[in-house]
PDB file of C-alpha atoms in Angstrom:
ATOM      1  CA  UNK H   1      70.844 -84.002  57.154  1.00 55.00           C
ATOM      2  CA  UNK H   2      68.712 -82.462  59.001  1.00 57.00           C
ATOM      3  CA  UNK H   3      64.564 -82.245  57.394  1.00 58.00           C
ATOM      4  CA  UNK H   4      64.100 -78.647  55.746  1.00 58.00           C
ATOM      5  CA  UNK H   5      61.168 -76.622  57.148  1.00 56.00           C
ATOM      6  CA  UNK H   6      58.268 -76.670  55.057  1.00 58.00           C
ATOM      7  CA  UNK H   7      57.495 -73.025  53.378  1.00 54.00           C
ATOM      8  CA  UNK H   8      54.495 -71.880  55.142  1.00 56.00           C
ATOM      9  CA  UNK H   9      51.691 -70.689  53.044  1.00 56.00           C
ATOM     10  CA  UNK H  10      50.384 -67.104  52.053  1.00 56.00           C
ATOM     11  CA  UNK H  11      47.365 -65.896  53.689  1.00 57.00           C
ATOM     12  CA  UNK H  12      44.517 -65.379  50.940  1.00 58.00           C
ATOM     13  CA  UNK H  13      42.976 -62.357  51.548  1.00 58.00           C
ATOM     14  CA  UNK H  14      39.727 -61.573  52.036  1.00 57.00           C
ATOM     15  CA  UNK H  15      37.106 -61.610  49.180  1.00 58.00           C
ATOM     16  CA  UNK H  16      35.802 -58.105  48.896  1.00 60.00           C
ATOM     17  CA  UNK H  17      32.195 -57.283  48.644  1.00 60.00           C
ATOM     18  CA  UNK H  18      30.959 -56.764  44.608  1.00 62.00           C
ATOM     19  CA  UNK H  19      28.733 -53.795  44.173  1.00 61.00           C
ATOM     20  CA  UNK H  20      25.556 -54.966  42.805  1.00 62.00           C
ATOM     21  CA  UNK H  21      25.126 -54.189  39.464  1.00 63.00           C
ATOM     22  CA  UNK H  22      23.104 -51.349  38.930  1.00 65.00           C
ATOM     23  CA  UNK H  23      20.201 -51.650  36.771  1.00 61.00           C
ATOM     24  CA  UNK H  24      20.671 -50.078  33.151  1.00 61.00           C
ATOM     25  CA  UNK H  25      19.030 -46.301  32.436  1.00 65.00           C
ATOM     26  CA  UNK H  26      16.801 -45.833  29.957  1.00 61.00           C
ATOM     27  CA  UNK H  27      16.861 -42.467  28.215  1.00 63.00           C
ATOM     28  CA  UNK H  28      14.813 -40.152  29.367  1.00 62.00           C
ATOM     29  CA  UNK H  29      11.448 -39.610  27.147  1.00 64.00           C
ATOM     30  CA  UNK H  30      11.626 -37.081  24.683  1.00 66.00           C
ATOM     31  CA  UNK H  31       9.011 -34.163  25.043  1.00 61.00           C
ATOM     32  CA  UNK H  32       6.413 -34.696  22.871  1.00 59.00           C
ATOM     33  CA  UNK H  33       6.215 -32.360  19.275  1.00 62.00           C
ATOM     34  CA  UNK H  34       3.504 -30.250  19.759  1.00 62.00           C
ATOM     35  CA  UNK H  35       1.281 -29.762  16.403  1.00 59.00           C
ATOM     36  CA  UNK H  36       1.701 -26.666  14.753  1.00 61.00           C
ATOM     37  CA  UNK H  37      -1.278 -26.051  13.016  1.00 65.00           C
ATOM     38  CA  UNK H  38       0.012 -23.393  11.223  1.00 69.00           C
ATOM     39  CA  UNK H  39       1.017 -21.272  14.079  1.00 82.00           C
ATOM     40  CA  UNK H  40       4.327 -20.500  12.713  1.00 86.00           C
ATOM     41  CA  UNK H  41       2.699 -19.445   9.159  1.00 86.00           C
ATOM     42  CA  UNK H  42       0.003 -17.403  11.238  1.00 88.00           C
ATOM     43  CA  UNK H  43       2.822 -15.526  12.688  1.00 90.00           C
ATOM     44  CA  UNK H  44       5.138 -15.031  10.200  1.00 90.00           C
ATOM     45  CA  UNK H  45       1.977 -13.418   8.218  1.00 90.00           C
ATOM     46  CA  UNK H  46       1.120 -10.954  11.359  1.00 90.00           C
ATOM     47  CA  UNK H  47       4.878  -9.692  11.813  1.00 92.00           C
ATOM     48  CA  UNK H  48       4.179  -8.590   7.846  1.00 92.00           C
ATOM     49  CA  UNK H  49       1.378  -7.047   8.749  1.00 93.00           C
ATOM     50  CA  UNK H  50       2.626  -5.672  12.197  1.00 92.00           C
ATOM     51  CA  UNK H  51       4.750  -3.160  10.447  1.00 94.00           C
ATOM     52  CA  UNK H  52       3.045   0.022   9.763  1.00 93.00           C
ATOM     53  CA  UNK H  53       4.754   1.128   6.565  1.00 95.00           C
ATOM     54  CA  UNK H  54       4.018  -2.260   5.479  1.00 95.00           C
ATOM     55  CA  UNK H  55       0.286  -2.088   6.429  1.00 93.00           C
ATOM     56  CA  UNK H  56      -0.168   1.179   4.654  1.00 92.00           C
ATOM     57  CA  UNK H  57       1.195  -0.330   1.433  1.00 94.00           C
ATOM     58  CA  UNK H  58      -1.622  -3.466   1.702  1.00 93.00           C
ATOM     59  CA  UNK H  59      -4.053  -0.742   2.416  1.00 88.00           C
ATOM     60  CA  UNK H  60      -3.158   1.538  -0.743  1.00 89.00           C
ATOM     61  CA  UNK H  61      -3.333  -1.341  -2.725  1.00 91.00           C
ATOM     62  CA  UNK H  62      -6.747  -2.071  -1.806  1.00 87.00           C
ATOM     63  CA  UNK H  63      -7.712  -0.210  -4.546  1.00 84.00           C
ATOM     64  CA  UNK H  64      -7.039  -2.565  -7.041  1.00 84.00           C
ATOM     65  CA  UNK H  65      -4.709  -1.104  -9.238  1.00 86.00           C
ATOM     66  CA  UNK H  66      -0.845  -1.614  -9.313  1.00 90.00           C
ATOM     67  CA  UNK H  67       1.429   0.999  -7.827  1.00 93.00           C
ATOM     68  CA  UNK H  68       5.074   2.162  -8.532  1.00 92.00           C
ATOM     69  CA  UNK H  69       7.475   1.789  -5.274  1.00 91.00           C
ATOM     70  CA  UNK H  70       7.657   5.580  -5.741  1.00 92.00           C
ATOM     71  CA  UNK H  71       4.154   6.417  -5.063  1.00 92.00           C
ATOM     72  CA  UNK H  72       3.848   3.959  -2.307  1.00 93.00           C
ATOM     73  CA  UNK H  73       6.478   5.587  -0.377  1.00 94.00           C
ATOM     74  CA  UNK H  74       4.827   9.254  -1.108  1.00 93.00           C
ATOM     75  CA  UNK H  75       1.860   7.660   0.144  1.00 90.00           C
ATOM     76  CA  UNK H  76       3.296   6.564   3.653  1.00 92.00           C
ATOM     77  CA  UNK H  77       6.206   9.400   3.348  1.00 93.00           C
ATOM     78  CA  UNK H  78       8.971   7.015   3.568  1.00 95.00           C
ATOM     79  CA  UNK H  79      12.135   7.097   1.751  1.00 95.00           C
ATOM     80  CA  UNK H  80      12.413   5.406  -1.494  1.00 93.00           C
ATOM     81  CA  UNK H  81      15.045   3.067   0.024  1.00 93.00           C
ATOM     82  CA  UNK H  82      12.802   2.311   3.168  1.00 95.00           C
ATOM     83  CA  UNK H  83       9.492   1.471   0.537  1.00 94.00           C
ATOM     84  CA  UNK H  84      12.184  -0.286  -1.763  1.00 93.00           C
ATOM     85  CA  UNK H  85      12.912  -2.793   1.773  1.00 95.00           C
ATOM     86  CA  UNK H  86       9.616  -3.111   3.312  1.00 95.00           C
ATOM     87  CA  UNK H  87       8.123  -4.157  -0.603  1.00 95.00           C
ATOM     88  CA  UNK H  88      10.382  -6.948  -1.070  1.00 94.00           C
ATOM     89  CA  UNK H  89       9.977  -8.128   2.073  1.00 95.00           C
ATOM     90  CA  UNK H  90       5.731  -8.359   1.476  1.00 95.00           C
ATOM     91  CA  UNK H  91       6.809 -10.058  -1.906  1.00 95.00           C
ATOM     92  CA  UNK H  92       8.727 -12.591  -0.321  1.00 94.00           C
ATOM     93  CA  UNK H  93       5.705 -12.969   1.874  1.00 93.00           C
ATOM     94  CA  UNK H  94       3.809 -13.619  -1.078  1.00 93.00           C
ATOM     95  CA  UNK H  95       1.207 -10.775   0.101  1.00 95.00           C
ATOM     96  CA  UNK H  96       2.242  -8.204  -3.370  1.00 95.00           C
ATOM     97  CA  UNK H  97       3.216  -9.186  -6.588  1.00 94.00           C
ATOM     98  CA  UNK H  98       5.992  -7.482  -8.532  1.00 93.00           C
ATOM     99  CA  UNK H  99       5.828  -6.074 -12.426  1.00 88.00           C
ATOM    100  CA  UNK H 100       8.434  -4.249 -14.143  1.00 84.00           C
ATOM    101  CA  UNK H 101       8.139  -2.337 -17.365  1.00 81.00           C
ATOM    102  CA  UNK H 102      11.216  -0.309 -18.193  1.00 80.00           C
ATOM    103  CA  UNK H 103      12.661   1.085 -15.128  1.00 79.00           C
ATOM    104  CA  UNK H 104       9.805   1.395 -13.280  1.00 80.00           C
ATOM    105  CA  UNK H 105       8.635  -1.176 -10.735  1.00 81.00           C
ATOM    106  CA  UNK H 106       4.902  -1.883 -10.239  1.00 92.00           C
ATOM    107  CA  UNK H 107       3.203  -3.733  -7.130  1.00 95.00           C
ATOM    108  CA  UNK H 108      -0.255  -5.152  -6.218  1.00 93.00           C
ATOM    109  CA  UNK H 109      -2.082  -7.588  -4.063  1.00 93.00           C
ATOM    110  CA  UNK H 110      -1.086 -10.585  -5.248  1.00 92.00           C
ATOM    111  CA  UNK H 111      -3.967 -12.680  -5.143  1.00 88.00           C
ATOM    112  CA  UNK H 112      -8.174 -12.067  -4.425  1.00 83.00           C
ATOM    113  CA  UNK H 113      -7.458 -13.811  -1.671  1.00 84.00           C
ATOM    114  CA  UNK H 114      -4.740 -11.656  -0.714  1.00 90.00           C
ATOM    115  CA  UNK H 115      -7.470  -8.793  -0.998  1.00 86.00           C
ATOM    116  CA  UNK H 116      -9.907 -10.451   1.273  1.00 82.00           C
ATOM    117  CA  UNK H 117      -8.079 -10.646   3.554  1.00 88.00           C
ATOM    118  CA  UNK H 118      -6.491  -7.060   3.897  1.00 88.00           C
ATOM    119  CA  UNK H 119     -10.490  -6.035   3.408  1.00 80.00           C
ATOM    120  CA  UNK H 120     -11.468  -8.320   6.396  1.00 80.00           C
ATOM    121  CA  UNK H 121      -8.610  -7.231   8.835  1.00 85.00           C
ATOM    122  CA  UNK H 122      -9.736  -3.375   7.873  1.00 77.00           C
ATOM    123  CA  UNK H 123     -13.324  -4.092   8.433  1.00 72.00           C
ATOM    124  CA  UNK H 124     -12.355  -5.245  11.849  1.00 76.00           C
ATOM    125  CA  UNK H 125     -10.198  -2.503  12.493  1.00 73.00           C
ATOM    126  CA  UNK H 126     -11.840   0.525  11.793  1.00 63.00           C
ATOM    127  CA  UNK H 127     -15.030  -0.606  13.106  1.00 56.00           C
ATOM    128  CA  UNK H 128     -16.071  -3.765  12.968  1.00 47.00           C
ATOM    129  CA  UNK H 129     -14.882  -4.955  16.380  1.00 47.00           C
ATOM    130  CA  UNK H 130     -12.045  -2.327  16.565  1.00 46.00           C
ATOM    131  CA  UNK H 131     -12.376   1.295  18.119  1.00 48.00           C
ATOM    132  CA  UNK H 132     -13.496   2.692  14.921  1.00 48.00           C
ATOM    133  CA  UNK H 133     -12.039   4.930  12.051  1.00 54.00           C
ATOM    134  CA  UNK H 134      -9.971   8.282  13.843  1.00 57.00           C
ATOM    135  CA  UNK H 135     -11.104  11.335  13.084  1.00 61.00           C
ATOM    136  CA  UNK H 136     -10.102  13.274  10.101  1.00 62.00           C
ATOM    137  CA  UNK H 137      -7.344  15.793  11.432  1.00 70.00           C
ATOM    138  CA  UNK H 138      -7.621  18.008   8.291  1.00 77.00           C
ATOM    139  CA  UNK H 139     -10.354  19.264   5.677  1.00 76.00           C
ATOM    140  CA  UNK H 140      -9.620  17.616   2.752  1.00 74.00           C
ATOM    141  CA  UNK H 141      -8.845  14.073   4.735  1.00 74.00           C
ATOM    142  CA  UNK H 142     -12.906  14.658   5.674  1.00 81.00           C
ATOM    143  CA  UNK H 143     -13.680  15.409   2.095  1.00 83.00           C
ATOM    144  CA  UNK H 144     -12.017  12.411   1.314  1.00 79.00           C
ATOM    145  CA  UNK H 145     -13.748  10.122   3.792  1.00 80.00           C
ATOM    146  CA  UNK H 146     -16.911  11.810   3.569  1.00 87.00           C
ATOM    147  CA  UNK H 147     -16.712  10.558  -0.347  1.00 88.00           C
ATOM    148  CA  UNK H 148     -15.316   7.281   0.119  1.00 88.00           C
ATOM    149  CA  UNK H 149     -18.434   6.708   2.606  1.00 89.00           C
ATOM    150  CA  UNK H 150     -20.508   7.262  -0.301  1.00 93.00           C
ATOM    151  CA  UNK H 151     -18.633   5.159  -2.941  1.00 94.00           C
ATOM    152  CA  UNK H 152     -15.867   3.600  -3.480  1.00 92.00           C
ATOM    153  CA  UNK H 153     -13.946   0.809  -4.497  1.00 91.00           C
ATOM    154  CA  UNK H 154     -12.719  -1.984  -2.091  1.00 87.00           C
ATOM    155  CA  UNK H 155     -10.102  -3.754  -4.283  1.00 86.00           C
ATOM    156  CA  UNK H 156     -12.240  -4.803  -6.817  1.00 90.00           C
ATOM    157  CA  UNK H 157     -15.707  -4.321  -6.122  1.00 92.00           C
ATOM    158  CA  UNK H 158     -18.038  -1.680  -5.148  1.00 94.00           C
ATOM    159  CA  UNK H 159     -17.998  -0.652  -1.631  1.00 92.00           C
ATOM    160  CA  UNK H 160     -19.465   2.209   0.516  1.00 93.00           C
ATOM    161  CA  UNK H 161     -23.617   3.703   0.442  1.00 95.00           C
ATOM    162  CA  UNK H 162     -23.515   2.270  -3.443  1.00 96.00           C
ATOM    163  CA  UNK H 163     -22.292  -0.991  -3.049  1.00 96.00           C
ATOM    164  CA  UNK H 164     -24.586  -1.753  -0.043  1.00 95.00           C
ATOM    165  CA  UNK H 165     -27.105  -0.089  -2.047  1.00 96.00           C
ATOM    166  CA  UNK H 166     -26.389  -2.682  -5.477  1.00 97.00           C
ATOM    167  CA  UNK H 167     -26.480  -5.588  -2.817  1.00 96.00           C
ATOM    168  CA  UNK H 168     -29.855  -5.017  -1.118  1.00 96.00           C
ATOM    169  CA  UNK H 169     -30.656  -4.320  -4.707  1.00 96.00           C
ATOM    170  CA  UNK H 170     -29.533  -7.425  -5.960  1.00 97.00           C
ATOM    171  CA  UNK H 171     -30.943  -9.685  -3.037  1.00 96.00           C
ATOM    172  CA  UNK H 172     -34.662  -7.570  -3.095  1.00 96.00           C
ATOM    173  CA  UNK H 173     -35.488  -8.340  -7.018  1.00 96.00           C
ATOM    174  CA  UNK H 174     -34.117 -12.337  -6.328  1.00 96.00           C
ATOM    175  CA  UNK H 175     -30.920 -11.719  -8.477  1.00 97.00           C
ATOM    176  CA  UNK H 176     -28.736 -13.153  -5.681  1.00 96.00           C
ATOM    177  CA  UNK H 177     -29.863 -15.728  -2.759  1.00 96.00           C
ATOM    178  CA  UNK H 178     -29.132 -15.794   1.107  1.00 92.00           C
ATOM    179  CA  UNK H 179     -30.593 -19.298   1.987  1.00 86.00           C
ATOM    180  CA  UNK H 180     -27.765 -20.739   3.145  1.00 83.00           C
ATOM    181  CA  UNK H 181     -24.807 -18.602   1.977  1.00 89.00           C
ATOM    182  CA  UNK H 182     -24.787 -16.485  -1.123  1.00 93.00           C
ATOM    183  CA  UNK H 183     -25.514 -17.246  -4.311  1.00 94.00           C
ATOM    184  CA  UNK H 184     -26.250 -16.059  -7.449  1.00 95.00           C
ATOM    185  CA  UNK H 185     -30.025 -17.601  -8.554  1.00 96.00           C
ATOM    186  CA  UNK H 186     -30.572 -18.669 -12.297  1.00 96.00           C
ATOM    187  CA  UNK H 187     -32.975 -15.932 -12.110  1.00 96.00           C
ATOM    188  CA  UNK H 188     -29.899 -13.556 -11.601  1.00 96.00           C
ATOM    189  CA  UNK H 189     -27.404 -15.496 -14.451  1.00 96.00           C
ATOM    190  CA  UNK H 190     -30.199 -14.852 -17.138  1.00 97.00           C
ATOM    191  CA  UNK H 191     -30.050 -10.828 -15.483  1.00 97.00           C
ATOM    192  CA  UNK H 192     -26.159 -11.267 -16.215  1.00 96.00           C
ATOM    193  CA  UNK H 193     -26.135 -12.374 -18.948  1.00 96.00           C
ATOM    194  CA  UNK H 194     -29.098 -10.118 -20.347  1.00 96.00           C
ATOM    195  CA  UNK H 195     -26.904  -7.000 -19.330  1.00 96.00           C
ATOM    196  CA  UNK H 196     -23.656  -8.379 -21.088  1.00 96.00           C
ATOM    197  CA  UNK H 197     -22.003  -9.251 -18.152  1.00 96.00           C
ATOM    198  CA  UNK H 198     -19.647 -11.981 -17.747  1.00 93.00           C
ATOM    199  CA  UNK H 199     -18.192 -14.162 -14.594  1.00 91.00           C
ATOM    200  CA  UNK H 200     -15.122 -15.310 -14.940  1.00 85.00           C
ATOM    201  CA  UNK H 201     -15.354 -18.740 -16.253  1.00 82.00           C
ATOM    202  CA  UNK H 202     -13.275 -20.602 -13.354  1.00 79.00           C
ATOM    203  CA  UNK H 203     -15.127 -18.441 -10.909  1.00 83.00           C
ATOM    204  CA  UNK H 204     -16.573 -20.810  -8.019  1.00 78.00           C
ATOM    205  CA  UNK H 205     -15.060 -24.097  -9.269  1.00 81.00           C
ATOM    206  CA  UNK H 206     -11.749 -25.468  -7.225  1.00 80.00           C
ATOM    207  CA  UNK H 207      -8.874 -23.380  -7.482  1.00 73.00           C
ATOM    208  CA  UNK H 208     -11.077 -19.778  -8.287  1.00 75.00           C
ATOM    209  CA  UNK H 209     -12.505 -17.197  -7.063  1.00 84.00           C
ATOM    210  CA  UNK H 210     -16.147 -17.589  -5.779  1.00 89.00           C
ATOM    211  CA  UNK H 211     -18.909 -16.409  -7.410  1.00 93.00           C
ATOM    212  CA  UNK H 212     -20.224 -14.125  -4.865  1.00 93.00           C
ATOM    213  CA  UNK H 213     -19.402 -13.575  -1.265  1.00 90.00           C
ATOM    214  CA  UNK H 214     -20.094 -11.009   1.300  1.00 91.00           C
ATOM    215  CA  UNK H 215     -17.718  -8.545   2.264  1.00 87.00           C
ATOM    216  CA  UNK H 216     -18.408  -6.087   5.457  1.00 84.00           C
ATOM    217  CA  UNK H 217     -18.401  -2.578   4.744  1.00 85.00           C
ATOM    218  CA  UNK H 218     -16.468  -0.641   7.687  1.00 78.00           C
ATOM    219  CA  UNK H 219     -18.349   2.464   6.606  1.00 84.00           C
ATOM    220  CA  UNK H 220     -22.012   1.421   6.653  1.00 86.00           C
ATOM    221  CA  UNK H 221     -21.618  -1.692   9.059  1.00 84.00           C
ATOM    222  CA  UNK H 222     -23.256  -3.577   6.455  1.00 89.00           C
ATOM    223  CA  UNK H 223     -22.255  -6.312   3.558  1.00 90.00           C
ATOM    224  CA  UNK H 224     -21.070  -4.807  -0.051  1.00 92.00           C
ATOM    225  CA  UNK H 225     -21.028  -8.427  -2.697  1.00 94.00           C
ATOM    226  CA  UNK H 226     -17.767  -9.361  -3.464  1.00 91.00           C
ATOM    227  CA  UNK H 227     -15.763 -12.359  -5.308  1.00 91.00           C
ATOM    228  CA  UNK H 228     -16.588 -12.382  -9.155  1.00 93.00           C
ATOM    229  CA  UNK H 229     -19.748 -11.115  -9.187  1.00 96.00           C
ATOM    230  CA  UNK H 230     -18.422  -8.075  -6.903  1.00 94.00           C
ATOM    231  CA  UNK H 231     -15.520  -7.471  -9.408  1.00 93.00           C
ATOM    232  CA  UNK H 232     -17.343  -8.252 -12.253  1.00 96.00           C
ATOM    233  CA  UNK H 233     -19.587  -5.590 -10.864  1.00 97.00           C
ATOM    234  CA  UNK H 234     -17.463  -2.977 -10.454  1.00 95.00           C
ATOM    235  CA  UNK H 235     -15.667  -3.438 -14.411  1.00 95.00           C
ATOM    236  CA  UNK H 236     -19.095  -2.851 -16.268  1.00 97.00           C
ATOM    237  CA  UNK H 237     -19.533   0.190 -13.860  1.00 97.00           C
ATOM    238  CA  UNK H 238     -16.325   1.857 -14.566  1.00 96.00           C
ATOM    239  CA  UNK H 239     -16.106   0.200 -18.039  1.00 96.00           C
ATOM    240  CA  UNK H 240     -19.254   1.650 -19.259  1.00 97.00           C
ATOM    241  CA  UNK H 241     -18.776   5.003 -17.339  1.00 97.00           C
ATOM    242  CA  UNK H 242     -21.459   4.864 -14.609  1.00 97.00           C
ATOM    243  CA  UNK H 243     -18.488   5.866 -11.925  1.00 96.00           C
ATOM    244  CA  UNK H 244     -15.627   7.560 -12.433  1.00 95.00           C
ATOM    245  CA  UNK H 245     -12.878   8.111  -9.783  1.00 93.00           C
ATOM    246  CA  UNK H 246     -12.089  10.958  -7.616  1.00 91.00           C
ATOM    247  CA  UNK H 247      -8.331  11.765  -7.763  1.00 81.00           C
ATOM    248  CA  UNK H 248      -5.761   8.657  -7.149  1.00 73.00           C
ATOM    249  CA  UNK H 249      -7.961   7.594  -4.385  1.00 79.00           C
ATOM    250  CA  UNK H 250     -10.703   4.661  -3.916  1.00 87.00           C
ATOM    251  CA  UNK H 251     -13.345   7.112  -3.911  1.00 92.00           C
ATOM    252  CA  UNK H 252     -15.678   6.988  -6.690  1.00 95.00           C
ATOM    253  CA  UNK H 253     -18.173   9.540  -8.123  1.00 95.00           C
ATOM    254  CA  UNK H 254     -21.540   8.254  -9.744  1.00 96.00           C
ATOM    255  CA  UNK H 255     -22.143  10.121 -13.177  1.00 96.00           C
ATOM    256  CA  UNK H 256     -25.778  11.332 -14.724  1.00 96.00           C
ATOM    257  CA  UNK H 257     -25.284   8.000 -16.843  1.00 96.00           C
ATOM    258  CA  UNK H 258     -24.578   5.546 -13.886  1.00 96.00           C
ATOM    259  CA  UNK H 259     -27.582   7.586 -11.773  1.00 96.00           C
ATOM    260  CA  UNK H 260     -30.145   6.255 -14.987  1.00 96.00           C
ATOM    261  CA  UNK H 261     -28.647   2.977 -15.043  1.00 96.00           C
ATOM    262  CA  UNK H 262     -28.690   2.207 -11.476  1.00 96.00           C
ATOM    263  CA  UNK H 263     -32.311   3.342 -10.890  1.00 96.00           C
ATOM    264  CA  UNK H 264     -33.537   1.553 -14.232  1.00 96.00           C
ATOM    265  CA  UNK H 265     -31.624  -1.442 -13.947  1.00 95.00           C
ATOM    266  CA  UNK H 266     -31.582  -2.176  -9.809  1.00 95.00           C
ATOM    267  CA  UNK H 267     -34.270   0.416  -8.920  1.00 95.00           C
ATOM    268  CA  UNK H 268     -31.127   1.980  -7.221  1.00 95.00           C
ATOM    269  CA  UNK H 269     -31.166   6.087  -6.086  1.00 91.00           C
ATOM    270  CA  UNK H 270     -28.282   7.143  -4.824  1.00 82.00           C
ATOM    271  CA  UNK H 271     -28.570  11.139  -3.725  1.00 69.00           C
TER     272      UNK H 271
END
């Protein structure tokens, strides 16, 4: 029998070339949070404030009493709807606070500090590192700013000629200091006291108001007191009748009694 020929063998291929192994990515770095620092709270506040309506309520309100949604929206001739939008968005904003009796609905600043601030921003505005206050388009808006100018309140302290006038007053006779911020002396409690006048009893300490700070005046250019000694000010005044207020404004008008009791007390003349 003849031999069988042998099967011949399959050709291997080849080996192909392996890729090299690529190296693995890391992710890509994250940008970096930027701090806030109370940016976003900064301008949440100023879009509040940016609205005009809005601003004009603040404003009003700087006079220290609490006003129905009504009035505020005579007083910036909106509709009551409009006032009734632009209000609860400033109480949201915790810039008013709300009270209700019966059907009526009654706002204000909600806080001193709310105050100072609306006074400082208004101070800058018309005049103290703004263009200055416009001028009065009609008579009685001069009457009105002519008598403002001379006294008024600025939330709830004395502001204008007379309170510049019962601050140099004060600092002159040693009732209140100016060594290194202000301060009411012991010279000026035992004055306090002597004229039945009482600071609020948290006034100064953590959490309250302070005792005596100084507010610009956009009228005279010049510091008016404020904190408690400002408002506590400004009660005994109208309290005990030595200014009375002109209209529904902030303007106030010294009477015959508060003209004795400013010069005897303070030495104060006001024309």
């Amino acid at each position: 029998m003849p031999p069988q020929p042998q099967a011949r063998p399959h050709p291997q291929p080849h080996p192909q070339p392996q890729p090299e192994p690529r190296p693995a990515r890391s992710p890509a770095p994250r940008p970096a949070r930027r701090a806030d620092h109370g940016g976003a709270a900064i301008s949440a506040l100023a879009a509040l404030l940016a609205d005009p309506t809005r601003a004009a309520f603040c404003s009003a309100l700087l006079d220290g009493r609490a006003w129905t949604s009504g009035e505020l929206a005579r007083h910036a001739r909106v509709a009551p709807s409009t006032a009734s939008e632009h209000l609860s968005r400033l109480i949201a904003g915790g810039l008013l606070a709300e009270e209700r009796q019966g059907r009526h609905r009654y706002v204000r600043l909600a806080t001193p500090a709310v105050a100072t601030l609306i006074e400082d921003l208004t101070s800058f505005a018309e005049g103290a590192g703004g263009n200055g206050s416009p001028a009065p388009r009609t008579l009685g808006e001069a009457t009105r700013l002519s008598a403002e100018a001379r006294a008024r309140t600025c939330y709830d302290h004395l502001a204008g000629r007379l309170g510049v006038a019962v601050a140099d007053a004060l600092l002159t006779r040693g009732l209140v200091a100016d060594e290194s911020g202000l301060a009411v002396t012991e010279r000026g409690r035992d004055w306090l006291a002597a004229q039945a006048i009482e600071l609020p009893p948290r006034a100064g300490r953590r959490g309250g108001r302070p005792v005596v700070r100084g507010c610009l005046d956009w009228t005279e250019r010049r510091s008016h007191l404020g904190g408690a000694l400002g408002a506590a000010l400004c009660r005994t005044a109208l309290d005990r009748a030595w200014v009375e207020r002109i209209g529904s404004g902030r303007a106030l008008r010294v009477t015959p009694d508060g003209s004795r009791a400013l010069r005897d007390l303070l030495g104060v003349e006001m024309p």
